[in-house]
Amino acid sequence: MVTMARPRNQRERRDQLVAAAARVLLDRGSSAARLSDIANEAGVTPAAVLYYYRDVDELFSEVFHQGVTEYCDRREARIQAESGPENQLRACIHSGVPWPGESETASRILVELIPVYLRNEAAARQQMAFVERQTNLYQGILDRGTQADAFTLSAPAAFLARSFVALEDGLVMDVLLGDLTPDDEYEFLIRYAMNMVKTRPGKGSQLN
């Protein structure tokens, strides 16, 4: 193992440590991960890690921040690629499911960090902002659909948007535990949408 030299690009070094911490999280979970584990994964000394982060929780908070940013950016790009509120709602639902690959990995990392934001104030604020950002995605679609006379909502858009996110949060655990498949979760959410968001006659096809 080598000591990490003072970097010219601190952002690059921080990204290296965040990536190492994410791999350790996937392997051990936040409750079992130690500073030495992350240092070994990054190929540096524990002191080198502490040069950039006050403690493991601060590093995990950065893992959470980067993970949430990348997750939401991908989700927003997927929605923006679609035209019309119905297609965007389907895309929003689809993009929140932990499909095998990058989406599942991102979901697993965020779930592994639950113990951190339960006891860390900064991480808790990040979690609340994460929920708000996802809720705003749904609410924006529902509002646009209503304004375009394409949707009839069974409840206020803000209420439905938050309920979509709550359902996602609960179902993702079932998928990661193997009790449901990603297809199961997608179907569940689509059926919920069909019951709560009605397409007005002449404005397009029903959600499916």
Short mmCIF file of C-alpha atoms in Angstrom, two decimals:
data_model
loop_
_atom_site.label_atom_id
_atom_site.label_comp_id
_atom_site.label_asym_id
_atom_site.label_seq_id
_atom_site.Cartn_x
_atom_site.Cartn_y
_atom_site.Cartn_z
CA MET A 1 0.00 0.00 0.00
CA VAL A 2 1.18 3.50 -0.77
CA THR A 3 0.39 6.80 0.86
CA MET A 4 -1.67 9.05 -1.37
CA ALA A 5 0.46 11.98 -2.43
CA ARG A 6 -0.92 15.49 -2.25
CA PRO A 7 -2.93 15.62 -5.45
CA ARG A 8 -2.97 18.27 -8.11
CA ASN A 9 -6.60 17.44 -8.76
CA GLN A 10 -8.37 16.97 -5.45
CA ARG A 11 -11.72 16.31 -7.16
CA GLU A 12 -10.20 13.35 -8.99
CA ARG A 13 -8.83 11.93 -5.74
CA ARG A 14 -12.12 12.42 -3.94
CA ASP A 15 -13.92 10.63 -6.78
CA GLN A 16 -11.45 7.76 -6.42
CA LEU A 17 -12.27 7.42 -2.71
CA VAL A 18 -16.02 7.71 -3.31
CA ALA A 19 -15.85 4.94 -5.91
CA ALA A 20 -13.87 2.74 -3.52
CA ALA A 21 -16.34 3.40 -0.70
CA ALA A 22 -19.24 2.50 -2.99
CA ARG A 23 -17.63 -0.84 -3.83
CA VAL A 24 -17.08 -1.57 -0.14
CA LEU A 25 -20.70 -0.67 0.60
CA LEU A 26 -21.90 -3.19 -1.96
CA ASP A 27 -19.62 -5.85 -0.53
CA ARG A 28 -19.96 -5.27 3.22
CA GLY A 29 -22.77 -2.80 3.88
CA SER A 30 -22.41 0.48 5.75
CA SER A 31 -22.60 -1.11 9.21
CA ALA A 32 -19.66 -3.44 8.58
CA ALA A 33 -17.51 -1.22 6.38
CA ARG A 34 -14.40 0.16 8.07
CA LEU A 35 -12.01 2.94 7.19
CA SER A 36 -9.27 0.36 6.58
CA ASP A 37 -11.52 -1.52 4.13
CA ILE A 38 -12.06 1.61 2.06
CA ALA A 39 -8.38 2.52 2.19
CA ASN A 40 -7.41 -0.98 1.02
CA GLU A 41 -9.94 -0.83 -1.80
CA ALA A 42 -8.55 2.54 -2.92
CA GLY A 43 -4.93 1.39 -2.54
CA VAL A 44 -4.04 4.06 0.00
CA THR A 45 -3.50 4.40 3.74
CA PRO A 46 -6.33 5.25 6.18
CA ALA A 47 -4.53 8.52 6.89
CA ALA A 48 -4.77 9.38 3.20
CA VAL A 49 -8.54 8.87 3.31
CA LEU A 50 -8.79 11.13 6.37
CA TYR A 51 -6.87 13.82 4.51
CA TYR A 52 -10.00 14.32 2.40
CA TYR A 53 -12.81 13.22 4.72
CA ARG A 54 -13.25 13.78 8.43
CA ASP A 55 -14.57 10.25 9.00
CA VAL A 56 -16.29 7.35 7.25
CA ASP A 57 -19.74 8.89 7.66
CA GLU A 58 -18.65 12.04 5.85
CA LEU A 59 -17.29 9.88 3.02
CA PHE A 60 -20.52 7.89 2.90
CA SER A 61 -22.45 11.14 2.78
CA GLU A 62 -20.48 12.03 -0.35
CA VAL A 63 -21.19 8.59 -1.81
CA PHE A 64 -24.87 9.27 -1.21
CA HIS A 65 -24.69 12.74 -2.76
CA GLN A 66 -22.98 11.51 -5.91
CA GLY A 67 -25.22 8.47 -6.18
CA VAL A 68 -28.38 10.54 -5.84
CA THR A 69 -27.17 13.12 -8.35
CA GLU A 70 -26.31 10.51 -10.98
CA TYR A 71 -29.52 8.57 -10.32
CA CYS A 72 -31.76 11.62 -10.65
CA ASP A 73 -29.88 13.00 -13.65
CA ARG A 74 -30.37 9.71 -15.52
CA ARG A 75 -34.02 9.65 -14.54
CA GLU A 76 -34.64 13.20 -15.68
CA ALA A 77 -32.87 12.58 -19.00
CA ARG A 78 -35.03 9.50 -19.59
CA ILE A 79 -38.20 11.53 -18.99
CA GLN A 80 -37.07 14.46 -21.13
CA ALA A 81 -36.45 12.08 -24.03
CA GLU A 82 -40.21 11.41 -24.20
CA SER A 83 -42.95 13.65 -25.53
CA GLY A 84 -46.40 13.96 -23.99
CA PRO A 85 -47.42 13.45 -20.35
CA GLU A 86 -48.45 9.79 -20.75
CA ASN A 87 -45.13 8.73 -22.25
CA GLN A 88 -43.29 10.77 -19.64
CA LEU A 89 -45.24 9.16 -16.79
CA ARG A 90 -44.43 5.69 -18.11
CA ALA A 91 -40.77 6.70 -18.46
CA CYS A 92 -40.72 8.08 -14.92
CA ILE A 93 -42.13 4.84 -13.54
CA HIS A 94 -39.76 2.71 -15.61
CA SER A 95 -36.71 4.74 -14.60
CA GLY A 96 -37.44 4.24 -10.89
CA VAL A 97 -37.32 0.43 -11.09
CA PRO A 98 -34.01 -1.29 -10.16
CA TRP A 99 -33.50 -3.08 -13.47
CA PRO A 100 -30.40 -5.33 -13.67
CA GLY A 101 -27.20 -3.39 -14.24
CA GLU A 102 -26.50 0.24 -13.43
CA SER A 103 -29.98 0.91 -12.04
CA GLU A 104 -29.88 -2.02 -9.62
CA THR A 105 -26.37 -1.15 -8.46
CA ALA A 106 -27.36 2.46 -7.77
CA SER A 107 -30.44 1.33 -5.83
CA ARG A 108 -28.42 -1.13 -3.75
CA ILE A 109 -25.89 1.53 -2.78
CA LEU A 110 -28.63 3.96 -1.72
CA VAL A 111 -30.38 1.27 0.32
CA GLU A 112 -27.12 0.26 2.00
CA LEU A 113 -26.75 3.86 3.17
CA ILE A 114 -30.04 3.92 5.08
CA PRO A 115 -28.31 3.45 8.49
CA VAL A 116 -26.07 6.43 7.71
CA TYR A 117 -28.80 8.97 7.05
CA LEU A 118 -30.81 7.69 10.00
CA ARG A 119 -28.08 8.91 12.35
CA ASN A 120 -26.25 11.59 10.34
CA GLU A 121 -27.95 14.98 10.05
CA ALA A 122 -26.23 16.00 6.83
CA ALA A 123 -27.07 12.68 5.18
CA ALA A 124 -30.66 12.94 6.43
CA ARG A 125 -31.03 16.31 4.73
CA GLN A 126 -29.68 14.79 1.53
CA GLN A 127 -32.22 11.98 1.77
CA MET A 128 -35.07 14.45 2.20
CA ALA A 129 -33.84 16.45 -0.80
CA PHE A 130 -33.63 13.20 -2.79
CA VAL A 131 -37.25 12.36 -2.02
CA GLU A 132 -38.31 15.91 -2.88
CA ARG A 133 -36.48 15.83 -6.21
CA GLN A 134 -38.15 12.57 -7.22
CA THR A 135 -41.54 13.80 -6.02
CA ASN A 136 -41.11 16.93 -8.13
CA LEU A 137 -40.47 14.75 -11.19
CA TYR A 138 -43.82 13.04 -10.79
CA GLN A 139 -45.67 16.22 -9.85
CA GLY A 140 -44.33 18.06 -12.88
CA ILE A 141 -45.62 15.34 -15.20
CA LEU A 142 -49.01 15.18 -13.49
CA ASP A 143 -49.38 18.97 -13.55
CA ARG A 144 -48.47 19.15 -17.24
CA GLY A 145 -50.90 16.36 -18.04
CA THR A 146 -53.69 18.12 -16.19
CA GLN A 147 -52.95 21.47 -17.81
CA ALA A 148 -52.95 19.82 -21.25
CA ASP A 149 -56.36 18.30 -20.46
CA ALA A 150 -54.80 14.82 -20.87
CA PHE A 151 -55.14 13.61 -17.27
CA THR A 152 -57.94 13.43 -14.75
CA LEU A 153 -56.37 12.93 -11.33
CA SER A 154 -58.06 11.06 -8.48
CA ALA A 155 -56.24 13.24 -5.92
CA PRO A 156 -54.08 16.39 -5.89
CA ALA A 157 -50.91 16.08 -7.97
CA ALA A 158 -48.65 16.66 -4.95
CA PHE A 159 -50.32 13.84 -3.03
CA LEU A 160 -50.12 11.40 -5.94
CA ALA A 161 -46.51 12.32 -6.68
CA ARG A 162 -45.43 11.61 -3.11
CA SER A 163 -47.39 8.36 -3.10
CA PHE A 164 -45.59 7.18 -6.25
CA VAL A 165 -42.23 7.77 -4.56
CA ALA A 166 -43.37 6.02 -1.38
CA LEU A 167 -44.49 2.99 -3.39
CA GLU A 168 -41.18 2.92 -5.23
CA ASP A 169 -39.24 3.03 -1.98
CA GLY A 170 -41.19 0.12 -0.54
CA LEU A 171 -41.18 -2.03 -3.65
CA VAL A 172 -37.50 -1.56 -4.38
CA MET A 173 -36.71 -3.38 -1.14
CA ASP A 174 -38.83 -6.33 -2.26
CA VAL A 175 -36.97 -6.43 -5.58
CA LEU A 176 -33.53 -6.24 -3.99
CA LEU A 177 -34.50 -8.98 -1.53
CA GLY A 178 -35.70 -11.16 -4.39
CA ASP A 179 -39.35 -11.23 -3.35
CA LEU A 180 -40.40 -9.36 -6.52
CA THR A 181 -38.86 -9.00 -9.96
CA PRO A 182 -38.30 -5.61 -11.60
CA ASP A 183 -41.12 -6.49 -14.00
CA ASP A 184 -43.40 -7.11 -11.01
CA GLU A 185 -42.62 -3.69 -9.59
CA TYR A 186 -43.16 -1.98 -12.93
CA GLU A 187 -46.53 -3.68 -13.39
CA PHE A 188 -47.59 -2.77 -9.85
CA LEU A 189 -46.75 0.90 -10.40
CA ILE A 190 -48.37 1.02 -13.82
CA ARG A 191 -51.57 -0.49 -12.42
CA TYR A 192 -51.52 2.06 -9.63
CA ALA A 193 -51.10 4.81 -12.21
CA MET A 194 -54.00 3.46 -14.28
CA ASN A 195 -56.26 3.68 -11.24
CA MET A 196 -55.11 7.07 -10.01
CA VAL A 197 -54.43 8.90 -13.30
CA LYS A 198 -57.10 8.60 -15.96
CA THR A 199 -56.50 9.55 -19.57
CA ARG A 200 -59.31 11.71 -20.91
CA PRO A 201 -61.18 10.43 -23.98
CA GLY A 202 -59.72 11.72 -27.19
CA LYS A 203 -56.47 12.78 -25.52
CA GLY A 204 -54.47 9.62 -26.06
CA SER A 205 -54.23 5.97 -25.09
CA GLN A 206 -54.59 4.63 -21.60
CA LEU A 207 -51.47 3.93 -19.57
CA ASN A 208 -50.23 0.38 -20.04
#
